[in-house]
Amino acid sequence: MNLQCRTELASAYKAGSQIARILTEEWCTRELYCAACASNRLSPARANTPAIDFVCPECEQSFQLKSLKTWNPRKIPDAAYDSMVRAIRADKTPNLLVLQYSPDWLVLNLLLIPRMFFSESTLEKRTPLSSRARRAGWVGCNILLGQIPEDGKITMVRNSSPTPESQVRDEFSRVRRLAEVPPSLRGWTVDVLNAIRGLGKSQFSLRELYECESPLKVLHPRNRNVRPKIRQQLQILRDLGLIEFTTPGNYALRS
Ligand SMILES: [Zn+2]
């Protein structure tokens, strides 16, 4: 994988955001492969597909690219809040590629967040743009990376060092069955998996997980029965092959 963007392609452009878009999109078209199947390339999406930048020509997974100069490990600014909520409820969010480039246009970091990890818990509503802004009243959103478990943050490039393709595909494959959970329930599944990851251990008990009741209540204020919900999600995570039940009330993460 050649991590250098072709800066000569940007000579006709002045705006920084436009240059970043041109160079990083070209880089993805030239160097990127599909994490969801064996395809060794991604195709640029058709022009009339908002929020989708690339499509895999073999498995038809769609990808959105966010290119940034600075990397905020807590949140990533994304599209309009309302359209993102609609996309989540309709199960139409693309996979997200977050690319950080260096001042001399080298790809430093590339993170892939599989589409199944986006839920309303991962969105933060931003304050509306002021009345003086060109798009006054527009409300954007941030993706809160802290609400996404490690399982949903697949490193494709770290510190300009590409992860082996087989490892990226294995990591994607491990979580792909989350797509089988209906979107109305999947937010809970991801939140409980994130709570499990937050415990920081591979073996855990139901009692330990119950201690995460309060943050889960904050994420789902309308649900009064958080403990039964946690137990239901543990069964779903077991059926998806992400955890196993060891002894009654005790569980283990599966790698
Ligand atoms: Zn594919």
mmCIF file of N, CA, C and O in Angstrom, residues 81-163:
data_model
loop_
_atom_site.group_PDB
_atom_site.id
_atom_site.type_symbol
_atom_site.label_atom_id
_atom_site.label_comp_id
_atom_site.label_asym_id
_atom_site.label_seq_id
_atom_site.Cartn_x
_atom_site.Cartn_y
_atom_site.Cartn_z
ATOM 1 N N TYR A 81 -27.826 16.147 11.517
ATOM 2 C CA TYR A 81 -28.305 15.250 12.575
ATOM 3 C C TYR A 81 -29.551 14.468 12.133
ATOM 4 O O TYR A 81 -29.602 13.245 12.255
ATOM 5 N N ASP A 82 -30.544 15.195 11.610
ATOM 6 C CA ASP A 82 -31.810 14.527 11.256
ATOM 7 C C ASP A 82 -31.627 13.457 10.181
ATOM 8 O O ASP A 82 -32.211 12.381 10.268
ATOM 9 N N SER A 83 -30.805 13.772 9.177
ATOM 10 C CA SER A 83 -30.664 12.773 8.104
ATOM 11 C C SER A 83 -29.883 11.566 8.613
ATOM 12 O O SER A 83 -30.107 10.432 8.178
ATOM 13 N N MET A 84 -28.975 11.783 9.575
ATOM 14 C CA MET A 84 -28.236 10.657 10.153
ATOM 15 C C MET A 84 -29.181 9.769 10.984
ATOM 16 O O MET A 84 -29.120 8.542 10.898
ATOM 17 N N VAL A 85 -30.063 10.385 11.757
ATOM 18 C CA VAL A 85 -31.031 9.601 12.547
ATOM 19 C C VAL A 85 -31.923 8.789 11.603
ATOM 20 O O VAL A 85 -32.169 7.597 11.826
ATOM 21 N N ARG A 86 -32.371 9.437 10.529
ATOM 22 C CA ARG A 86 -33.218 8.724 9.560
ATOM 23 C C ARG A 86 -32.467 7.537 8.951
ATOM 24 O O ARG A 86 -33.006 6.443 8.826
ATOM 25 N N ALA A 87 -31.205 7.767 8.595
ATOM 26 C CA ALA A 87 -30.412 6.691 7.980
ATOM 27 C C ALA A 87 -30.226 5.524 8.950
ATOM 28 O O ALA A 87 -30.311 4.358 8.569
ATOM 29 N N ILE A 88 -30.014 5.838 10.228
ATOM 30 C CA ILE A 88 -29.835 4.780 11.229
ATOM 31 C C ILE A 88 -31.127 3.967 11.370
ATOM 32 O O ILE A 88 -31.111 2.738 11.354
ATOM 33 N N ARG A 89 -32.257 4.681 11.484
ATOM 34 C CA ARG A 89 -33.537 3.966 11.676
ATOM 35 C C ARG A 89 -33.900 3.123 10.464
ATOM 36 O O ARG A 89 -34.527 2.087 10.588
ATOM 37 N N ALA A 90 -33.486 3.587 9.272
ATOM 38 C CA ALA A 90 -33.811 2.840 8.054
ATOM 39 C C ALA A 90 -32.708 1.823 7.723
ATOM 40 O O ALA A 90 -32.776 1.146 6.694
ATOM 41 N N ASP A 91 -31.693 1.728 8.601
ATOM 42 C CA ASP A 91 -30.580 0.795 8.393
ATOM 43 C C ASP A 91 -29.850 1.083 7.071
ATOM 44 O O ASP A 91 -29.490 0.178 6.334
ATOM 45 N N LYS A 92 -29.649 2.368 6.780
ATOM 46 C CA LYS A 92 -29.040 2.743 5.506
ATOM 47 C C LYS A 92 -27.729 3.515 5.684
ATOM 48 O O LYS A 92 -27.289 4.195 4.758
ATOM 49 N N THR A 93 -27.113 3.445 6.865
ATOM 50 C CA THR A 93 -25.841 4.162 7.027
ATOM 51 C C THR A 93 -24.749 3.396 6.280
ATOM 52 O O THR A 93 -24.737 2.168 6.283
ATOM 53 N N PRO A 94 -23.819 4.116 5.643
ATOM 54 C CA PRO A 94 -22.684 3.415 5.021
ATOM 55 C C PRO A 94 -21.619 3.087 6.068
ATOM 56 O O PRO A 94 -21.659 3.593 7.191
ATOM 57 N N ASN A 95 -20.664 2.241 5.720
ATOM 58 C CA ASN A 95 -19.472 2.051 6.543
ATOM 59 C C ASN A 95 -18.695 3.365 6.506
ATOM 60 O O ASN A 95 -18.691 4.061 5.488
ATOM 61 N N LEU A 96 -18.049 3.704 7.614
ATOM 62 C CA LEU A 96 -17.341 4.990 7.653
ATOM 63 C C LEU A 96 -15.826 4.776 7.653
ATOM 64 O O LEU A 96 -15.301 3.988 8.444
ATOM 65 N N LEU A 97 -15.157 5.489 6.755
ATOM 66 C CA LEU A 97 -13.692 5.489 6.720
ATOM 67 C C LEU A 97 -13.231 6.845 7.233
ATOM 68 O O LEU A 97 -13.616 7.876 6.681
ATOM 69 N N VAL A 98 -12.440 6.860 8.303
ATOM 70 C CA VAL A 98 -11.917 8.114 8.839
ATOM 71 C C VAL A 98 -10.426 8.150 8.547
ATOM 72 O O VAL A 98 -9.672 7.307 9.032
ATOM 73 N N LEU A 99 -10.050 9.096 7.707
ATOM 74 C CA LEU A 99 -8.665 9.150 7.230
ATOM 75 C C LEU A 99 -8.005 10.421 7.759
ATOM 76 O O LEU A 99 -8.552 11.510 7.626
ATOM 77 N N GLN A 100 -6.844 10.259 8.368
ATOM 78 C CA GLN A 100 -6.055 11.421 8.783
ATOM 79 C C GLN A 100 -4.815 11.514 7.909
ATOM 80 O O GLN A 100 -4.095 10.524 7.729
ATOM 81 N N TYR A 101 -4.585 12.717 7.356
ATOM 82 C CA TYR A 101 -3.418 12.899 6.499
ATOM 83 C C TYR A 101 -2.432 13.860 7.157
ATOM 84 O O TYR A 101 -2.796 14.680 7.995
ATOM 85 N N SER A 102 -1.169 13.771 6.726
ATOM 86 C CA SER A 102 -0.123 14.629 7.288
ATOM 87 C C SER A 102 -0.050 15.916 6.474
ATOM 88 O O SER A 102 -0.643 16.002 5.391
ATOM 89 N N PRO A 103 0.684 16.943 6.944
ATOM 90 C CA PRO A 103 0.807 18.186 6.160
ATOM 91 C C PRO A 103 1.387 17.936 4.765
ATOM 92 O O PRO A 103 1.086 18.668 3.834
ATOM 93 N N ASP A 104 2.197 16.890 4.601
ATOM 94 C CA ASP A 104 2.722 16.611 3.254
ATOM 95 C C ASP A 104 1.946 15.463 2.570
ATOM 96 O O ASP A 104 2.466 14.760 1.706
ATOM 97 N N TRP A 105 0.699 15.293 2.964
ATOM 98 C CA TRP A 105 -0.245 14.419 2.266
ATOM 99 C C TRP A 105 0.135 12.939 2.263
ATOM 100 O O TRP A 105 0.027 12.242 1.270
ATOM 101 N N LEU A 106 0.577 12.503 3.404
ATOM 102 C CA LEU A 106 0.793 11.071 3.596
ATOM 103 C C LEU A 106 -0.373 10.574 4.464
ATOM 104 O O LEU A 106 -0.795 11.283 5.387
ATOM 105 N N VAL A 107 -0.891 9.396 4.162
ATOM 106 C CA VAL A 107 -1.966 8.851 5.006
ATOM 107 C C VAL A 107 -1.343 8.385 6.325
ATOM 108 O O VAL A 107 -0.486 7.502 6.334
ATOM 109 N N LEU A 108 -1.765 9.007 7.424
ATOM 110 C CA LEU A 108 -1.205 8.669 8.739
ATOM 111 C C LEU A 108 -2.020 7.571 9.410
ATOM 112 O O LEU A 108 -1.480 6.603 9.922
ATOM 113 N N ASN A 109 -3.331 7.791 9.441
ATOM 114 C CA ASN A 109 -4.226 6.847 10.112
ATOM 115 C C ASN A 109 -5.472 6.645 9.271
ATOM 116 O O ASN A 109 -5.960 7.590 8.642
ATOM 117 N N LEU A 110 -5.975 5.429 9.292
ATOM 118 C CA LEU A 110 -7.232 5.143 8.607
ATOM 119 C C LEU A 110 -8.019 4.160 9.457
ATOM 120 O O LEU A 110 -7.540 3.073 9.779
ATOM 121 N N LEU A 111 -9.190 4.617 9.856
ATOM 122 C CA LEU A 111 -10.039 3.826 10.745
ATOM 123 C C LEU A 111 -11.308 3.465 9.989
ATOM 124 O O LEU A 111 -11.894 4.303 9.307
ATOM 125 N N LEU A 112 -11.727 2.224 10.118
ATOM 126 C CA LEU A 112 -12.981 1.791 9.494
ATOM 127 C C LEU A 112 -13.988 1.474 10.598
ATOM 128 O O LEU A 112 -13.709 0.676 11.493
ATOM 129 N N ILE A 113 -15.133 2.133 10.528
ATOM 130 C CA ILE A 113 -16.213 1.808 11.468
ATOM 131 C C ILE A 113 -17.317 1.132 10.669
ATOM 132 O O ILE A 113 -17.980 1.767 9.842
ATOM 133 N N PRO A 114 -17.508 -0.181 10.878
ATOM 134 C CA PRO A 114 -18.565 -0.878 10.137
ATOM 135 C C PRO A 114 -19.933 -0.251 10.431
ATOM 136 O O PRO A 114 -20.197 0.208 11.541
ATOM 137 N N ARG A 115 -20.771 -0.224 9.443
ATOM 138 C CA ARG A 115 -22.048 0.484 9.511
ATOM 139 C C ARG A 115 -22.953 0.064 10.674
ATOM 140 O O ARG A 115 -23.728 0.861 11.188
ATOM 141 N N MET A 116 -22.810 -1.196 11.114
ATOM 142 C CA MET A 116 -23.704 -1.700 12.163
ATOM 143 C C MET A 116 -23.477 -0.989 13.503
ATOM 144 O O MET A 116 -24.281 -1.122 14.422
ATOM 145 N N PHE A 117 -22.364 -0.280 13.639
ATOM 146 C CA PHE A 117 -22.049 0.327 14.929
ATOM 147 C C PHE A 117 -22.669 1.711 15.110
ATOM 148 O O PHE A 117 -22.556 2.301 16.174
ATOM 149 N N PHE A 118 -23.326 2.226 14.064
ATOM 150 C CA PHE A 118 -23.942 3.540 14.223
ATOM 151 C C PHE A 118 -25.335 3.393 14.804
ATOM 152 O O PHE A 118 -26.163 2.657 14.286
ATOM 153 N N SER A 119 -25.551 4.080 15.929
ATOM 154 C CA SER A 119 -26.878 4.079 16.534
ATOM 155 C C SER A 119 -27.087 5.476 17.083
ATOM 156 O O SER A 119 -26.173 6.302 17.071
ATOM 157 N N GLU A 120 -28.287 5.719 17.587
ATOM 158 C CA GLU A 120 -28.551 7.061 18.109
ATOM 159 C C GLU A 120 -27.683 7.356 19.332
ATOM 160 O O GLU A 120 -27.412 8.510 19.631
ATOM 161 N N SER A 121 -27.214 6.314 20.032
ATOM 162 C CA SER A 121 -26.312 6.529 21.169
ATOM 163 C C SER A 121 -24.968 7.096 20.728
ATOM 164 O O SER A 121 -24.265 7.706 21.509
ATOM 165 N N THR A 122 -24.589 6.840 19.479
ATOM 166 C CA THR A 122 -23.262 7.292 19.028
ATOM 167 C C THR A 122 -23.319 8.710 18.448
ATOM 168 O O THR A 122 -22.296 9.247 18.064
ATOM 169 N N LEU A 123 -24.529 9.295 18.369
ATOM 170 C CA LEU A 123 -24.658 10.629 17.778
ATOM 171 C C LEU A 123 -24.757 11.701 18.847
ATOM 172 O O LEU A 123 -25.426 11.522 19.859
ATOM 173 N N GLU A 124 -24.096 12.797 18.589
ATOM 174 C CA GLU A 124 -24.239 13.975 19.439
ATOM 175 C C GLU A 124 -24.770 15.100 18.554
ATOM 176 O O GLU A 124 -24.184 15.398 17.513
ATOM 177 N N LYS A 125 -25.871 15.699 18.996
ATOM 178 C CA LYS A 125 -26.464 16.797 18.231
ATOM 179 C C LYS A 125 -25.625 18.052 18.463
ATOM 180 O O LYS A 125 -25.330 18.394 19.605
ATOM 181 N N ARG A 126 -25.249 18.724 17.388
ATOM 182 C CA ARG A 126 -24.479 19.958 17.567
ATOM 183 C C ARG A 126 -25.431 21.151 17.667
ATOM 184 O O ARG A 126 -26.597 21.050 17.312
ATOM 185 N N THR A 127 -24.912 22.272 18.163
ATOM 186 C CA THR A 127 -25.776 23.455 18.260
ATOM 187 C C THR A 127 -26.037 23.978 16.849
ATOM 188 O O THR A 127 -25.160 23.931 15.988
ATOM 189 N N PRO A 128 -27.262 24.475 16.602
ATOM 190 C CA PRO A 128 -27.589 24.957 15.249
ATOM 191 C C PRO A 128 -26.654 26.088 14.828
ATOM 192 O O PRO A 128 -26.187 26.853 15.668
ATOM 193 N N LEU A 129 -26.378 26.187 13.536
ATOM 194 C CA LEU A 129 -25.538 27.268 13.023
ATOM 195 C C LEU A 129 -26.231 28.606 13.283
ATOM 196 O O LEU A 129 -27.456 28.698 13.246
ATOM 197 N N SER A 130 -25.452 29.631 13.535
ATOM 198 C CA SER A 130 -26.032 30.926 13.917
ATOM 199 C C SER A 130 -26.756 31.567 12.736
ATOM 200 O O SER A 130 -26.564 31.188 11.577
ATOM 201 N N SER A 131 -27.584 32.534 13.061
ATOM 202 C CA SER A 131 -28.413 33.170 12.024
ATOM 203 C C SER A 131 -27.545 33.880 10.986
ATOM 204 O O SER A 131 -28.005 34.193 9.894
ATOM 205 N N ARG A 132 -26.266 34.127 11.327
ATOM 206 C CA ARG A 132 -25.404 34.818 10.358
ATOM 207 C C ARG A 132 -24.723 33.842 9.396
ATOM 208 O O ARG A 132 -24.134 34.261 8.414
ATOM 209 N N ALA A 133 -24.819 32.561 9.701
ATOM 210 C CA ALA A 133 -24.147 31.577 8.849
ATOM 211 C C ALA A 133 -24.909 31.398 7.536
ATOM 212 O O ALA A 133 -26.104 31.697 7.457
ATOM 213 N N ARG A 134 -24.177 30.909 6.521
ATOM 214 C CA ARG A 134 -24.810 30.703 5.218
ATOM 215 C C ARG A 134 -25.962 29.688 5.338
ATOM 216 O O ARG A 134 -27.014 29.844 4.753
ATOM 217 N N ARG A 135 -25.731 28.635 6.131
ATOM 218 C CA ARG A 135 -26.800 27.639 6.329
ATOM 219 C C ARG A 135 -27.384 27.815 7.728
ATOM 220 O O ARG A 135 -27.337 26.917 8.562
ATOM 221 N N ALA A 136 -27.945 28.997 7.995
ATOM 222 C CA ALA A 136 -28.462 29.318 9.333
ATOM 223 C C ALA A 136 -29.458 28.256 9.797
ATOM 224 O O ALA A 136 -30.313 27.818 9.029
ATOM 225 N N GLY A 137 -29.321 27.847 11.061
ATOM 226 C CA GLY A 137 -30.267 26.896 11.635
ATOM 227 C C GLY A 137 -29.927 25.445 11.368
ATOM 228 O O GLY A 137 -30.503 24.542 11.957
ATOM 229 N N TRP A 138 -28.961 25.179 10.495
ATOM 230 C CA TRP A 138 -28.593 23.809 10.157
ATOM 231 C C TRP A 138 -28.010 23.113 11.392
ATOM 232 O O TRP A 138 -27.212 23.694 12.121
ATOM 233 N N VAL A 139 -28.431 21.888 11.627
ATOM 234 C CA VAL A 139 -27.955 21.159 12.806
ATOM 235 C C VAL A 139 -27.144 19.943 12.364
ATOM 236 O O VAL A 139 -27.672 19.032 11.719
ATOM 237 N N GLY A 140 -25.890 19.962 12.683
ATOM 238 C CA GLY A 140 -25.024 18.839 12.341
ATOM 239 C C GLY A 140 -24.922 17.864 13.496
ATOM 240 O O GLY A 140 -25.578 18.029 14.534
ATOM 241 N N CYS A 141 -24.127 16.818 13.334
ATOM 242 C CA CYS A 141 -23.935 15.885 14.441
ATOM 243 C C CYS A 141 -22.467 15.488 14.539
ATOM 244 O O CYS A 141 -21.691 15.662 13.597
ATOM 245 N N ASN A 142 -22.098 14.991 15.696
ATOM 246 C CA ASN A 142 -20.784 14.388 15.886
ATOM 247 C C ASN A 142 -20.985 12.904 16.124
ATOM 248 O O ASN A 142 -21.962 12.497 16.757
ATOM 249 N N ILE A 143 -20.048 12.104 15.635
ATOM 250 C CA ILE A 143 -20.034 10.680 15.975
ATOM 251 C C ILE A 143 -19.140 10.543 17.204
ATOM 252 O O ILE A 143 -17.972 10.952 17.168
ATOM 253 N N LEU A 144 -19.696 9.995 18.273
ATOM 254 C CA LEU A 144 -18.933 9.861 19.513
ATOM 255 C C LEU A 144 -18.179 8.536 19.498
ATOM 256 O O LEU A 144 -18.772 7.461 19.650
ATOM 257 N N LEU A 145 -16.877 8.615 19.300
ATOM 258 C CA LEU A 145 -16.100 7.378 19.170
ATOM 259 C C LEU A 145 -16.078 6.582 20.472
ATOM 260 O O LEU A 145 -15.963 5.356 20.452
ATOM 261 N N GLY A 146 -16.222 7.283 21.612
ATOM 262 C CA GLY A 146 -16.231 6.581 22.895
ATOM 263 C C GLY A 146 -17.433 5.660 23.060
ATOM 264 O O GLY A 146 -17.416 4.750 23.885
ATOM 265 N N GLN A 147 -18.491 5.889 22.291
ATOM 266 C CA GLN A 147 -19.687 5.042 22.387
ATOM 267 C C GLN A 147 -19.584 3.826 21.466
ATOM 268 O O GLN A 147 -20.503 3.016 21.417
ATOM 269 N N ILE A 148 -18.496 3.747 20.729
ATOM 270 C CA ILE A 148 -18.327 2.612 19.813
ATOM 271 C C ILE A 148 -17.292 1.661 20.419
ATOM 272 O O ILE A 148 -16.172 2.071 20.708
ATOM 273 N N PRO A 149 -17.668 0.397 20.643
ATOM 274 C CA PRO A 149 -16.709 -0.535 21.244
ATOM 275 C C PRO A 149 -15.518 -0.792 20.314
ATOM 276 O O PRO A 149 -15.605 -0.559 19.109
ATOM 277 N N GLU A 150 -14.427 -1.262 20.899
ATOM 278 C CA GLU A 150 -13.214 -1.542 20.120
ATOM 279 C C GLU A 150 -13.518 -2.424 18.907
ATOM 280 O O GLU A 150 -12.899 -2.291 17.858
ATOM 281 N N ASP A 151 -14.476 -3.336 19.076
ATOM 282 C CA ASP A 151 -14.852 -4.251 17.983
ATOM 283 C C ASP A 151 -15.275 -3.505 16.720
ATOM 284 O O ASP A 151 -15.225 -4.048 15.630
ATOM 285 N N GLY A 152 -15.736 -2.259 16.885
ATOM 286 C CA GLY A 152 -16.247 -1.484 15.756
ATOM 287 C C GLY A 152 -15.282 -0.417 15.286
ATOM 288 O O GLY A 152 -15.667 0.473 14.539
ATOM 289 N N LYS A 153 -14.036 -0.464 15.748
ATOM 290 C CA LYS A 153 -13.032 0.503 15.303
ATOM 291 C C LYS A 153 -11.870 -0.265 14.711
ATOM 292 O O LYS A 153 -10.959 -0.688 15.416
ATOM 293 N N ILE A 154 -11.950 -0.514 13.427
ATOM 294 C CA ILE A 154 -10.973 -1.373 12.762
ATOM 295 C C ILE A 154 -9.873 -0.493 12.165
ATOM 296 O O ILE A 154 -10.139 0.359 11.328
ATOM 297 N N THR A 155 -8.651 -0.709 12.630
ATOM 298 C CA THR A 155 -7.522 0.093 12.165
ATOM 299 C C THR A 155 -7.014 -0.468 10.841
ATOM 300 O O THR A 155 -6.552 -1.604 10.789
ATOM 301 N N MET A 156 -7.090 0.335 9.777
ATOM 302 C CA MET A 156 -6.541 -0.111 8.488
ATOM 303 C C MET A 156 -5.126 0.426 8.286
ATOM 304 O O MET A 156 -4.308 -0.204 7.620
ATOM 305 N N VAL A 157 -4.861 1.615 8.846
ATOM 306 C CA VAL A 157 -3.507 2.188 8.843
ATOM 307 C C VAL A 157 -3.309 2.835 10.204
ATOM 308 O O VAL A 157 -4.200 3.550 10.685
ATOM 309 N N ARG A 158 -2.170 2.566 10.837
ATOM 310 C CA ARG A 158 -1.866 3.243 12.104
ATOM 311 C C ARG A 158 -0.451 3.789 12.037
ATOM 312 O O ARG A 158 0.486 3.042 11.739
ATOM 313 N N ASN A 159 -0.314 5.086 12.302
ATOM 314 C CA ASN A 159 1.001 5.751 12.230
ATOM 315 C C ASN A 159 1.731 5.393 10.943
ATOM 316 O O ASN A 159 2.897 5.008 10.969
ATOM 317 N N SER A 160 1.023 5.515 9.842
ATOM 318 C CA SER A 160 1.560 5.233 8.498
ATOM 319 C C SER A 160 2.035 3.797 8.329
ATOM 320 O O SER A 160 2.917 3.516 7.518
ATOM 321 N N SER A 161 1.465 2.909 9.099
ATOM 322 C CA SER A 161 1.794 1.490 8.929
ATOM 323 C C SER A 161 0.488 0.722 8.658
ATOM 324 O O SER A 161 -0.391 0.661 9.529
ATOM 325 N N PRO A 162 0.331 0.169 7.441
ATOM 326 C CA PRO A 162 -0.922 -0.529 7.129
ATOM 327 C C PRO A 162 -1.068 -1.841 7.906
ATOM 328 O O PRO A 162 -0.099 -2.573 8.082
ATOM 329 N N THR A 163 -2.273 -2.110 8.370
ATOM 330 C CA THR A 163 -2.583 -3.395 9.004
ATOM 331 C C THR A 163 -2.692 -4.436 7.882
ATOM 332 O O THR A 163 -3.203 -4.122 6.808
#
